[in-house]
Amino acid sequence: MRESKPNRAQRWARALFDELARAGVSEVCMAPGSRSTPLVAAAVADGRFRIQTHVDERGAAFYCLGFGRATGIPAVWLTTSGTAVANGLPAAVEASQDGVPLVLLTADRPPELIGTGANQTIRQEGIFGSYPRHTEFLPAPEDADSIDVVRRAVDRAVQAATGEWPGPVHINAPFRKPLEPTEVLPGDREGNVGGPGETAHASGEHAGGAEAVGSEVSAFLRTMGSPARGLLLAGRLRPAEAAAVQALADSSGWPLVADICSQLRMGPVRPGVITLGDLLAGHAPAPDVIIQVGRMPVSQRLTRWLASAEPSVWAVLADGTERIDPHGAATHRLSVSAAALQGKLPACDEAFAAKWGSAERTVRQALPDLLGRRLTEPAVANHLSRTLPQDHGLVLAASMPVRDMNTFAGPGPKPRLVVSNRGASGIDGTLATAAGVSRGLDAPVTVVCGDLAFLHDLNSLALIARHPVRVVAINNDGGAIFSFLPISAHKELFEPYFATPHGLSFEHAAAMFGIPYVRARRLEDLEVQGPAIVEVNTKRAENTIEHQRLRQAAADLLA
Ligand SMILES: Cc1ncc(C[n+]2csc(CCOP(=O)(O)OP(=O)(O)O)c2C)c(N)n1
């Protein structure tokens, strides 16, 4: 049976805003994001709220603080999950110290995604420390029997924010997909795409030591048997780990699907390394066994496809306490490094490896022609990857820059290091990160970032000015990534609250900080030395179509 509109998340969010309005709250300042979609849609639909948008959550929170100071009525600071939430702390501290009412309303991922390496997923409980007067951690809408849960929570929170000693309050609201106001089939949940959802440990917990590692590995190898079709999947890795993973691939002959931040994705062509996993997903033979190393890969298209193929073994080599498995597909978790498997993996079926290799070659050879010479976002990624000066560091902003480089980078010089702030996938601090990487490597750096990420960290241009950093700012006048989400079909909400166009150009910002500026008109214009800002103007609508065209072209080649 289909639920009628609005779906459960929407009803929940609408009750939340109805209760806020009944409590006399009417001012909202929000920053764009996806997980907060039900809350944004509800605030707009309610009609009683004045809604400001601002790309920088820290500034948005201070805006709300200012409103509370001026009126004595709390404003609602509305954000998505992840580091966006952490950006509210300075205003929360000030509001608490000085008794200013403020409602910190944070969207969150549902509990089953916490601690799995899922995108923009962090532990949000207690994030504002002891500063809130009161905290409400709501259950996900599907986990509560009644909508009264949310109404009572809002009442308690506003009461505390405006009580005898006013101050900040925190309401945390997790949501499952679908997030947009649309129909939903009951039971259609995130996570658990195809796998068993329970992770076995190959042996009992071991307290470390070579002997214990050896026994864990042999227990795993016994369980795995002799698969013919084994695949190595490399997520974010540090260079030393990457070298061990490469050695494992070389010795076993298992195809190695390398993520952009694996340190194995970019550089000259290397047999056995699959760089175009995002485009090949669904068009290459499915493996029986996957051994995954490093943190979560960027391409959800790839990992979802692998999960849906239900490999009999999906072993995650864990390097921390998290279970890197947002799709619930892992079957084994091994507390060993890739080096521990060296020389122990069974040989790979040659036909299987050859099919992956030929799919990779087919798309790689066609890609330059498919991309053409126009200044599109995929072509910029590809051109930068092929022309990156030797030994440059590469920093990729969360959102489309890291995804496009993952999907479209071609063979080229090997960067010294490829990094992206993908631990929590915040768009904040990207420019400062690039300056720090440059100093840390003692080398020039190229940073590719979107316009919202650029604006979010504008004052860090002061750091850029002092380092050999080339900033490639892809200005598509808003958040292009949201055009790929279902919310883009909701025209009335999409542009003002998700895409959030600003109409700004970065020329004057460059001049203000004394940084040379280039407006790129051709791909060759990207090739400047830093410090420099290269602004690339693209159109969001065309970008979505171009991505679809390229994906289809790759699929046609592999059909
Ligand atoms: C600090 C922070 N706030 C909000 C988000 C949610 N978010 C994810 S992608 C995105 C849009 C980024 O736009 P832009 O930097 O212009 O890149 P584009 O999507 O155009 O590639 C936003 C706001 C986030 N990841 N981090």
Coordinates of C-alpha atoms and ligand atoms in Angstrom, one line a residue:
M1 CA 0.0 0.0 0.0
R2 CA 1.3 3.5 -0.8
E3 CA 1.2 6.2 1.7
S4 CA -0.5 9.3 0.3
K5 CA 1.4 12.6 0.2
P6 CA 2.9 13.9 2.4
N7 CA 5.1 11.1 3.5
R8 CA 6.0 10.3 7.1
A9 CA 9.1 12.5 7.2
Q10 CA 7.1 15.3 5.9
R11 CA 4.3 14.9 8.4
W12 CA 6.8 14.8 11.2
A13 CA 8.6 17.9 10.0
R14 CA 5.3 19.8 9.5
A15 CA 4.2 19.0 13.0
L16 CA 7.6 20.3 14.2
F17 CA 7.2 23.6 12.4
D18 CA 3.5 23.9 13.4
E19 CA 4.5 23.5 17.0
L20 CA 7.3 26.1 16.6
A21 CA 4.8 28.6 15.1
R22 CA 2.4 27.9 17.9
A23 CA 5.2 28.7 20.4
G24 CA 5.6 32.1 18.7
V25 CA 8.7 31.3 16.6
S26 CA 8.8 32.7 13.1
E27 CA 12.3 33.4 11.9
V28 CA 14.5 30.7 10.3
C29 CA 18.0 30.9 8.9
M30 CA 19.1 27.9 7.0
A31 CA 22.1 26.7 5.0
P32 CA 21.6 24.4 2.1
G33 CA 21.9 20.6 2.5
S34 CA 20.1 17.4 1.6
R35 CA 19.3 15.6 4.9
S36 CA 17.4 18.7 6.1
T37 CA 15.1 18.5 3.1
P38 CA 12.0 17.5 5.1
L39 CA 12.5 20.4 7.5
V40 CA 13.1 22.9 4.8
A41 CA 10.1 21.7 2.8
A42 CA 7.9 21.9 6.0
A43 CA 9.1 25.4 7.0
V44 CA 8.2 26.6 3.5
A45 CA 4.9 24.8 3.3
D46 CA 3.9 26.1 6.7
G47 CA 3.8 29.7 5.4
R48 CA 4.2 31.4 8.8
F49 CA 8.0 31.5 8.7
R50 CA 10.4 34.1 7.3
I51 CA 13.3 32.1 5.8
Q52 CA 16.8 33.4 5.2
T53 CA 19.4 31.3 3.4
H54 CA 23.1 31.6 3.9
V55 CA 25.8 29.2 2.7
D56 CA 27.9 29.5 5.9
E57 CA 26.3 27.7 8.8
R58 CA 28.5 29.6 11.3
G59 CA 27.2 32.9 10.0
A60 CA 23.7 31.6 9.8
A61 CA 23.8 30.7 13.5
F62 CA 25.1 34.1 14.4
Y63 CA 22.3 35.6 12.4
C64 CA 19.8 33.7 14.5
L65 CA 21.7 34.8 17.6
G66 CA 21.4 38.5 16.5
F67 CA 17.7 38.0 15.9
G68 CA 17.3 36.5 19.4
R69 CA 19.2 39.4 21.0
A70 CA 17.1 42.0 19.2
T71 CA 13.7 40.4 19.9
G72 CA 13.9 38.0 22.8
I73 CA 12.3 35.4 20.5
P74 CA 14.4 32.5 19.3
A75 CA 15.2 32.1 15.7
V76 CA 15.6 28.6 14.2
W77 CA 19.0 27.8 12.9
L78 CA 18.4 25.0 10.4
T79 CA 21.2 22.8 9.0
T80 CA 21.9 19.5 7.4
S81 CA 24.0 16.8 9.1
G82 CA 27.8 16.5 9.5
T83 CA 30.3 19.4 10.0
A84 CA 27.5 21.8 9.1
V85 CA 26.2 21.1 12.6
A86 CA 29.6 21.7 14.2
N87 CA 29.6 25.2 12.6
G88 CA 26.9 26.2 15.1
L89 CA 29.1 25.9 18.1
P90 CA 30.5 29.5 18.3
A91 CA 27.0 31.0 18.3
A92 CA 25.7 28.4 20.7
V93 CA 28.5 29.3 23.1
E94 CA 27.7 33.0 22.9
A95 CA 24.0 32.4 23.3
S96 CA 24.6 30.3 26.3
Q97 CA 27.1 32.6 28.0
D98 CA 24.9 35.7 27.4
G99 CA 21.4 34.2 27.8
V100 CA 20.1 34.6 24.2
P101 CA 17.3 32.4 23.0
L102 CA 18.2 30.3 20.0
V103 CA 16.9 27.0 18.5
L104 CA 19.5 24.8 16.9
L105 CA 17.6 22.5 14.6
T106 CA 19.9 19.9 13.1
A107 CA 18.9 17.2 10.6
D108 CA 20.6 13.9 11.1
R109 CA 21.1 10.5 9.4
P110 CA 19.1 7.6 10.9
P111 CA 20.8 5.4 13.5
E112 CA 21.5 2.5 11.2
L113 CA 23.9 4.8 9.1
I114 CA 25.9 6.1 12.1
G115 CA 29.4 4.6 12.3
T116 CA 29.3 3.0 8.9
G117 CA 31.3 5.5 6.9
A118 CA 28.1 6.8 5.3
N119 CA 28.4 10.3 3.7
Q120 CA 28.1 13.4 6.0
T121 CA 27.4 11.1 8.9
I122 CA 28.8 12.0 12.3
R123 CA 27.8 11.5 15.9
Q124 CA 25.7 14.6 16.7
E125 CA 24.7 13.9 20.2
G126 CA 26.4 16.2 22.6
I127 CA 28.0 18.1 19.8
F128 CA 27.3 21.5 21.5
G129 CA 28.7 20.2 24.8
S130 CA 27.2 21.7 27.9
Y131 CA 26.1 24.9 26.2
P132 CA 22.4 24.1 25.3
R133 CA 19.9 24.7 28.0
H134 CA 18.0 21.6 26.7
T135 CA 18.5 19.0 24.1
E136 CA 15.9 16.9 22.3
F137 CA 17.2 13.9 20.3
L138 CA 14.2 12.9 18.2
P139 CA 13.8 9.4 16.9
A140 CA 13.5 8.9 13.1
P141 CA 9.9 9.4 12.2
E142 CA 9.4 5.8 11.4
D143 CA 10.6 4.7 14.8
A144 CA 8.0 6.6 16.8
D145 CA 4.4 5.6 17.4
S146 CA 3.0 9.1 17.4
I147 CA 3.6 12.5 16.1
D148 CA 3.0 13.8 19.6
V149 CA 6.6 12.9 20.3
V150 CA 7.8 15.7 18.1
R151 CA 5.2 18.2 19.3
R152 CA 6.1 17.7 23.0
A153 CA 9.8 17.8 22.2
V154 CA 9.4 21.2 20.5
D155 CA 7.4 22.6 23.4
R156 CA 10.0 21.5 25.9
A157 CA 12.8 23.0 23.8
V158 CA 11.2 26.4 23.2
Q159 CA 10.2 26.6 26.8
A160 CA 13.8 26.1 27.8
A161 CA 15.1 28.5 25.2
T162 CA 12.9 31.3 26.5
G163 CA 12.7 30.4 30.2
E164 CA 14.0 32.3 33.2
W165 CA 17.6 32.0 31.9
P166 CA 17.2 32.0 28.1
G167 CA 19.7 30.3 25.9
P168 CA 20.3 27.9 23.1
V169 CA 18.4 24.6 22.8
H170 CA 19.3 21.7 20.4
I171 CA 16.7 19.7 18.5
N172 CA 18.2 16.9 16.5
A173 CA 16.0 15.2 13.9
P174 CA 17.1 12.2 11.9
F175 CA 15.4 11.3 8.7
R176 CA 15.3 8.3 6.3
K177 CA 14.9 8.6 2.6
P178 CA 12.8 9.7 0.8
L179 CA 13.5 13.1 2.1
E180 CA 11.5 15.2 -0.4
P181 CA 7.7 15.5 -0.2
T182 CA 6.9 12.4 -2.2
E183 CA 5.2 9.1 -1.9
V184 CA 7.0 6.2 -0.1
L185 CA 6.5 2.5 0.0
P186 CA 6.5 1.3 3.6
G187 CA 9.6 -0.7 4.2
D188 CA 11.6 1.1 1.6
R189 CA 14.6 1.9 3.7
E190 CA 18.2 3.2 3.3
G191 CA 21.0 0.7 4.0
N192 CA 20.9 -3.0 3.5
V193 CA 20.9 -2.9 -0.3
G194 CA 21.6 -6.5 -0.8
G195 CA 23.9 -8.1 1.7
P196 CA 23.3 -9.9 4.9
G197 CA 23.7 -6.8 7.1
E198 CA 25.6 -8.6 9.7
T199 CA 29.3 -8.7 9.9
A200 CA 31.2 -11.8 11.0
H201 CA 34.6 -11.5 12.5
A202 CA 36.8 -14.1 10.8
S203 CA 37.9 -15.3 14.2
G204 CA 37.4 -14.2 17.7
E205 CA 38.7 -10.7 18.6
H206 CA 42.5 -10.7 18.8
A207 CA 44.5 -8.5 21.0
G208 CA 47.2 -7.9 18.3
G209 CA 50.5 -9.5 17.7
A210 CA 51.8 -11.3 14.6
E211 CA 50.5 -14.7 15.7
A212 CA 47.0 -13.4 16.3
V213 CA 46.9 -11.6 13.0
G214 CA 48.1 -14.8 11.3
S215 CA 45.3 -16.8 12.8
E216 CA 42.7 -14.2 11.9
V217 CA 43.9 -14.2 8.3
S218 CA 44.0 -18.0 8.0
A219 CA 40.5 -18.2 9.5
F220 CA 39.3 -15.8 6.9
L221 CA 41.1 -17.5 4.0
R222 CA 39.4 -20.8 5.0
T223 CA 36.0 -19.2 5.0
M224 CA 36.6 -17.5 1.7
G225 CA 37.7 -20.7 0.0
S226 CA 39.1 -20.3 -3.5
P227 CA 37.0 -17.7 -5.3
A228 CA 37.7 -17.3 -8.9
R229 CA 36.3 -13.8 -9.2
G230 CA 37.9 -11.7 -6.5
L231 CA 38.0 -7.9 -6.5
L232 CA 40.0 -5.5 -4.4
L233 CA 38.2 -2.2 -3.6
A234 CA 40.4 0.6 -2.4
G235 CA 38.8 3.6 -0.6
R236 CA 40.7 6.5 1.0
L237 CA 44.2 5.5 1.8
R238 CA 47.4 7.0 3.1
P239 CA 50.4 6.5 0.7
A240 CA 52.1 3.8 2.8
E241 CA 48.8 1.7 2.9
A242 CA 48.3 2.3 -0.8
A243 CA 51.7 0.8 -1.6
A244 CA 50.7 -2.4 0.3
V245 CA 47.4 -2.6 -1.5
Q246 CA 49.1 -2.1 -4.9
A247 CA 51.5 -4.9 -4.0
L248 CA 48.6 -7.2 -3.1
A249 CA 46.9 -6.5 -6.4
D250 CA 50.1 -7.1 -8.4
S251 CA 50.8 -10.4 -6.7
S252 CA 47.2 -11.8 -6.8
G253 CA 46.1 -10.5 -10.1
W254 CA 42.8 -9.4 -8.6
P255 CA 41.5 -6.3 -10.3
L256 CA 41.9 -3.3 -8.0
V257 CA 39.1 -0.7 -8.2
A258 CA 40.8 2.4 -7.0
D259 CA 39.0 5.4 -5.4
I260 CA 40.2 8.9 -6.2
C261 CA 41.6 9.3 -2.7
S262 CA 43.2 5.9 -2.6
Q263 CA 46.5 7.4 -4.0
L264 CA 46.2 4.6 -6.6
R265 CA 43.6 6.2 -8.9
M266 CA 45.7 8.9 -10.5
G267 CA 49.0 8.7 -12.4
P268 CA 50.2 6.7 -15.4
V269 CA 48.2 3.7 -16.6
R270 CA 48.9 0.7 -14.5
P271 CA 47.6 -2.8 -15.6
G272 CA 45.2 -4.3 -13.2
V273 CA 44.2 -0.9 -11.7
I274 CA 40.6 0.0 -12.5
T275 CA 40.3 3.8 -12.4
L276 CA 36.9 4.2 -13.9
G277 CA 34.9 2.0 -11.5
D278 CA 32.2 4.7 -11.3
L279 CA 31.5 4.4 -15.0
L280 CA 32.0 0.7 -15.2
A281 CA 29.6 -0.1 -12.3
G282 CA 26.9 -2.3 -13.7
H283 CA 28.8 -3.0 -16.9
A284 CA 31.6 -5.3 -15.7
P285 CA 31.3 -8.8 -14.3
A286 CA 30.2 -9.0 -10.7
P287 CA 32.7 -10.5 -8.3
D288 CA 32.2 -13.4 -5.9
V289 CA 34.5 -11.9 -3.3
I290 CA 35.3 -8.3 -2.4
I291 CA 38.1 -7.2 -0.2
Q292 CA 37.7 -3.6 0.7
V293 CA 40.5 -1.5 2.2
G294 CA 40.5 2.1 3.4
R295 CA 37.7 4.4 4.2
M296 CA 34.5 4.6 2.2
P297 CA 34.9 5.1 -1.6
V298 CA 33.4 8.2 -3.2
S299 CA 31.2 6.4 -5.7
Q300 CA 27.9 5.3 -4.3
R301 CA 27.0 4.1 -7.8
L302 CA 29.8 1.6 -7.6
T303 CA 29.3 0.4 -4.0
R304 CA 25.6 0.1 -4.4
W305 CA 26.0 -1.9 -7.6
L306 CA 28.5 -4.2 -5.9
A307 CA 26.2 -4.6 -2.9
S308 CA 23.2 -5.4 -5.2
A309 CA 25.3 -8.1 -6.8
E310 CA 25.4 -9.9 -3.4
P311 CA 29.0 -11.2 -3.4
S312 CA 29.3 -14.3 -1.2
V313 CA 32.1 -12.6 0.8
W314 CA 32.6 -8.8 1.3
A315 CA 35.5 -8.4 3.7
V316 CA 36.3 -5.0 5.1
L317 CA 39.8 -4.4 6.4
A318 CA 39.0 -2.1 9.2
D319 CA 41.4 0.6 10.2
G320 CA 39.3 2.1 13.0
T321 CA 36.3 1.5 15.1
E322 CA 33.8 2.2 12.4
R323 CA 32.3 -0.6 10.3
I324 CA 32.8 0.9 6.8
D325 CA 29.6 -0.5 5.4
P326 CA 26.7 1.9 4.8
H327 CA 24.9 -0.6 2.5
G328 CA 24.9 -3.3 5.1
A329 CA 26.7 -5.6 2.6
A330 CA 29.8 -6.6 4.5
T331 CA 30.1 -10.2 5.6
H332 CA 33.5 -10.0 7.3
R333 CA 35.5 -7.5 9.2
L334 CA 39.2 -8.1 9.5
S335 CA 41.4 -6.2 11.9
V336 CA 44.5 -6.6 9.7
S337 CA 46.2 -4.5 7.1
A338 CA 46.5 -5.3 3.4
A339 CA 50.1 -6.4 3.9
A340 CA 48.9 -9.3 6.1
L341 CA 47.2 -10.8 3.0
Q342 CA 50.3 -10.4 0.8
G343 CA 51.0 -13.7 -1.0
K344 CA 47.9 -15.4 0.5
L345 CA 45.1 -14.6 -1.9
P346 CA 44.1 -17.3 -4.4
A347 CA 44.9 -16.5 -8.0
C348 CA 42.2 -14.6 -9.9
D349 CA 40.2 -16.1 -12.8
E350 CA 42.0 -14.7 -15.8
A351 CA 38.9 -14.2 -17.9
F352 CA 37.2 -12.2 -15.1
A353 CA 40.3 -9.9 -14.6
A354 CA 40.6 -9.5 -18.4
K355 CA 37.0 -8.4 -18.7
W356 CA 37.5 -5.7 -16.1
G357 CA 40.7 -4.7 -17.8
S358 CA 39.2 -4.4 -21.3
A359 CA 36.1 -2.5 -20.0
E360 CA 38.6 0.0 -18.4
R361 CA 40.6 0.3 -21.6
T362 CA 37.5 0.8 -23.8
V363 CA 36.2 3.7 -21.7
R364 CA 39.6 5.2 -21.0
Q365 CA 40.5 5.4 -24.7
A366 CA 37.1 6.9 -25.7
L367 CA 36.9 9.4 -22.8
P368 CA 39.0 12.3 -24.4
D369 CA 36.7 12.3 -27.5
L370 CA 33.6 11.9 -25.4
L371 CA 34.5 14.8 -23.2
G372 CA 35.5 17.1 -26.1
R373 CA 37.2 20.5 -25.6
R374 CA 34.3 22.4 -24.1
L375 CA 34.7 23.9 -20.6
T376 CA 32.4 21.4 -18.9
E377 CA 32.9 20.2 -15.3
P378 CA 33.8 16.7 -16.3
A379 CA 36.2 18.0 -18.9
V380 CA 37.8 20.3 -16.4
A381 CA 38.4 17.4 -14.0
N382 CA 39.9 15.3 -16.8
H383 CA 42.1 18.2 -18.1
L384 CA 43.4 19.0 -14.7
S385 CA 44.3 15.3 -14.0
R386 CA 46.2 15.1 -17.3
T387 CA 48.1 18.4 -16.9
L388 CA 48.7 18.5 -13.2
P389 CA 52.3 19.6 -12.8
Q390 CA 54.6 16.7 -11.5
D391 CA 54.6 16.5 -7.7
H392 CA 51.6 18.7 -7.1
G393 CA 49.3 18.0 -4.2
L394 CA 45.6 17.8 -5.2
V395 CA 42.8 18.8 -2.8
L396 CA 39.2 18.1 -3.9
A397 CA 36.2 19.8 -2.3
A398 CA 33.3 17.7 -1.2
S399 CA 30.4 17.9 -3.5
M400 CA 30.9 17.5 -7.3
P401 CA 34.7 18.2 -7.5
V402 CA 35.7 15.0 -5.7
R403 CA 33.1 13.0 -7.6
D404 CA 34.0 14.4 -11.0
M405 CA 37.7 13.7 -10.5
N406 CA 36.8 10.2 -9.3
T407 CA 34.7 9.6 -12.4
F408 CA 36.6 11.4 -15.1
A409 CA 40.2 11.8 -14.2
G410 CA 42.4 10.4 -17.0
P411 CA 46.0 9.0 -16.9
G412 CA 48.6 11.7 -16.2
P413 CA 51.3 12.7 -13.8
K414 CA 51.0 11.2 -10.3
P415 CA 50.1 13.8 -7.7
R416 CA 52.2 13.8 -4.5
L417 CA 49.0 13.3 -2.5
V418 CA 45.3 13.4 -3.3
V419 CA 43.1 14.5 -0.4
S420 CA 39.5 15.4 0.2
N421 CA 37.7 16.2 3.5
R422 CA 35.6 13.1 3.1
G423 CA 35.6 12.0 6.7
A424 CA 32.5 14.0 7.3
S425 CA 32.2 15.4 3.7
G426 CA 31.9 19.0 4.8
I427 CA 32.3 21.7 2.2
D428 CA 33.7 24.0 4.9
G429 CA 37.4 24.9 5.3
T430 CA 38.4 23.7 1.8
L431 CA 40.7 26.6 0.9
A432 CA 42.3 26.6 4.3
T433 CA 42.8 22.8 4.0
A434 CA 44.6 23.3 0.6
A435 CA 46.9 25.9 2.1
G436 CA 47.7 23.5 5.0
V437 CA 48.4 20.7 2.6
S438 CA 50.7 22.9 0.6
R439 CA 52.7 23.8 3.7
G440 CA 52.7 20.2 4.9
L441 CA 53.9 18.8 1.6
D442 CA 56.2 21.8 1.0
A443 CA 54.8 21.7 -2.5
P444 CA 52.4 23.5 -4.8
V445 CA 48.8 22.4 -4.6
T446 CA 45.8 22.5 -6.9
V447 CA 42.5 22.7 -5.1
V448 CA 39.2 22.2 -7.1
C449 CA 36.2 23.6 -5.3
G450 CA 32.6 24.6 -6.0
D451 CA 31.3 28.1 -5.6
L452 CA 29.5 27.4 -2.4
A453 CA 32.6 25.7 -0.9
F454 CA 34.6 28.8 -2.1
L455 CA 32.2 31.3 -0.5
H456 CA 32.0 29.2 2.7
D457 CA 35.8 29.7 3.2
L458 CA 36.2 33.1 1.6
N459 CA 38.4 34.6 4.3
S460 CA 40.9 31.7 3.9
L461 CA 42.0 33.4 0.7
A462 CA 44.3 35.2 3.1
L463 CA 46.1 31.8 3.6
I464 CA 45.9 31.0 -0.2
A465 CA 47.7 34.3 -0.9
R466 CA 50.7 33.1 1.1
H467 CA 51.0 29.6 -0.5
P468 CA 51.6 28.2 -4.0
V469 CA 48.0 27.1 -4.3
R470 CA 46.1 27.2 -7.6
V471 CA 42.4 27.4 -6.8
V472 CA 40.1 26.1 -9.5
A473 CA 36.8 27.5 -8.5
I474 CA 33.9 25.9 -10.5
N475 CA 31.2 28.6 -10.3
N476 CA 27.9 27.1 -11.4
D477 CA 26.0 29.7 -9.2
G478 CA 24.9 27.3 -6.5
G479 CA 25.1 23.7 -5.4
A480 CA 25.2 21.6 -8.6
I481 CA 25.0 18.4 -6.6
F482 CA 21.5 19.0 -5.6
S483 CA 20.4 18.8 -9.3
F484 CA 21.2 15.1 -9.1
L485 CA 18.8 14.5 -6.2
P486 CA 15.0 13.9 -6.4
I487 CA 14.4 17.3 -4.7
S488 CA 15.3 18.9 -8.1
A489 CA 11.9 17.9 -9.4
H490 CA 10.3 20.2 -6.8
K491 CA 10.8 23.5 -8.7
E492 CA 9.3 25.8 -6.1
L493 CA 11.7 24.6 -3.4
F494 CA 14.7 23.7 -5.4
E495 CA 16.3 27.0 -6.6
P496 CA 15.8 29.2 -3.5
Y497 CA 16.5 26.6 -0.8
F498 CA 18.7 23.9 -2.3
A499 CA 20.6 25.3 -5.3
T500 CA 20.8 28.7 -3.5
P501 CA 22.2 30.8 -6.4
H502 CA 24.1 33.9 -5.4
G503 CA 25.0 35.6 -8.7
L504 CA 28.6 36.4 -7.5
S505 CA 31.8 36.2 -9.3
F506 CA 35.2 35.8 -7.6
E507 CA 37.3 38.4 -9.4
H508 CA 36.9 41.1 -6.7
A509 CA 37.6 38.6 -3.9
A510 CA 40.8 37.7 -5.7
A511 CA 41.7 41.4 -6.0
M512 CA 40.9 42.0 -2.4
F513 CA 43.4 39.4 -1.2
G514 CA 46.0 40.3 -3.9
I515 CA 45.7 36.9 -5.7
P516 CA 46.1 36.8 -9.5
Y517 CA 42.8 35.9 -11.1
V518 CA 42.0 34.2 -14.4
R519 CA 38.5 33.6 -15.8
A520 CA 38.9 30.4 -17.8
R521 CA 37.4 30.4 -21.3
R522 CA 39.3 27.4 -22.6
L523 CA 40.6 24.3 -20.9
E524 CA 44.2 25.5 -21.5
D525 CA 43.4 28.6 -19.3
L526 CA 43.4 26.2 -16.3
E527 CA 47.2 25.8 -16.6
V528 CA 48.5 28.6 -14.4
Q529 CA 50.8 28.6 -11.4
G530 CA 49.5 29.4 -7.9
P531 CA 48.8 31.4 -5.9
A532 CA 46.0 32.0 -8.4
I533 CA 42.3 31.8 -8.6
V534 CA 41.0 30.3 -11.9
E535 CA 37.2 30.8 -12.1
V536 CA 35.3 28.4 -14.4
N537 CA 31.8 29.4 -15.1
T538 CA 29.4 26.6 -15.9
K539 CA 25.6 26.1 -15.9
R540 CA 24.0 23.7 -13.5
A541 CA 21.3 22.5 -15.9
E542 CA 23.8 21.8 -18.6
N543 CA 26.0 20.0 -16.2
T544 CA 23.4 17.5 -15.2
I545 CA 22.7 16.8 -18.9
E546 CA 26.4 16.4 -19.7
H547 CA 26.8 13.9 -16.8
Q548 CA 23.9 11.9 -18.1
R549 CA 25.2 12.0 -21.7
L550 CA 28.7 10.8 -20.6
R551 CA 27.3 8.0 -18.5
Q552 CA 25.1 6.8 -21.3
A553 CA 28.0 7.0 -23.8
A554 CA 30.1 4.9 -21.5
A555 CA 27.3 2.4 -21.0
D556 CA 26.8 2.2 -24.8
L557 CA 30.5 1.4 -25.3
L558 CA 30.3 -1.4 -22.8
A559 CA 27.0 -2.8 -23.9
Ligands
LIG1 C1 29.6 22.6 6.0 C2 28.7 21.9 5.1 N1 27.5 22.5 4.9 C3 26.6 22.0 4.1 C4 26.9 20.8 3.4 C5 25.8 20.2 2.5 N2 26.3 20.3 1.1 C6 26.8 19.2 0.4 S1 27.2 19.5 -1.1 C7 26.7 21.1 -1.0 C8 26.7 22.0 -2.2 C9 28.1 22.5 -2.5 O1 28.0 23.4 -3.6 P1 29.4 23.8 -4.3 O2 30.5 23.9 -3.4 O3 29.1 25.0 -5.2 O4 29.7 22.5 -5.3 P2 28.8 21.9 -6.4 O5 27.7 21.1 -5.8 O6 28.3 22.9 -7.3 O7 29.8 20.9 -7.1 C10 26.2 21.4 0.3 C11 25.7 22.7 0.7 C12 28.1 20.2 3.6 N3 28.5 19.1 3.0 N4 29.0 20.8 4.4

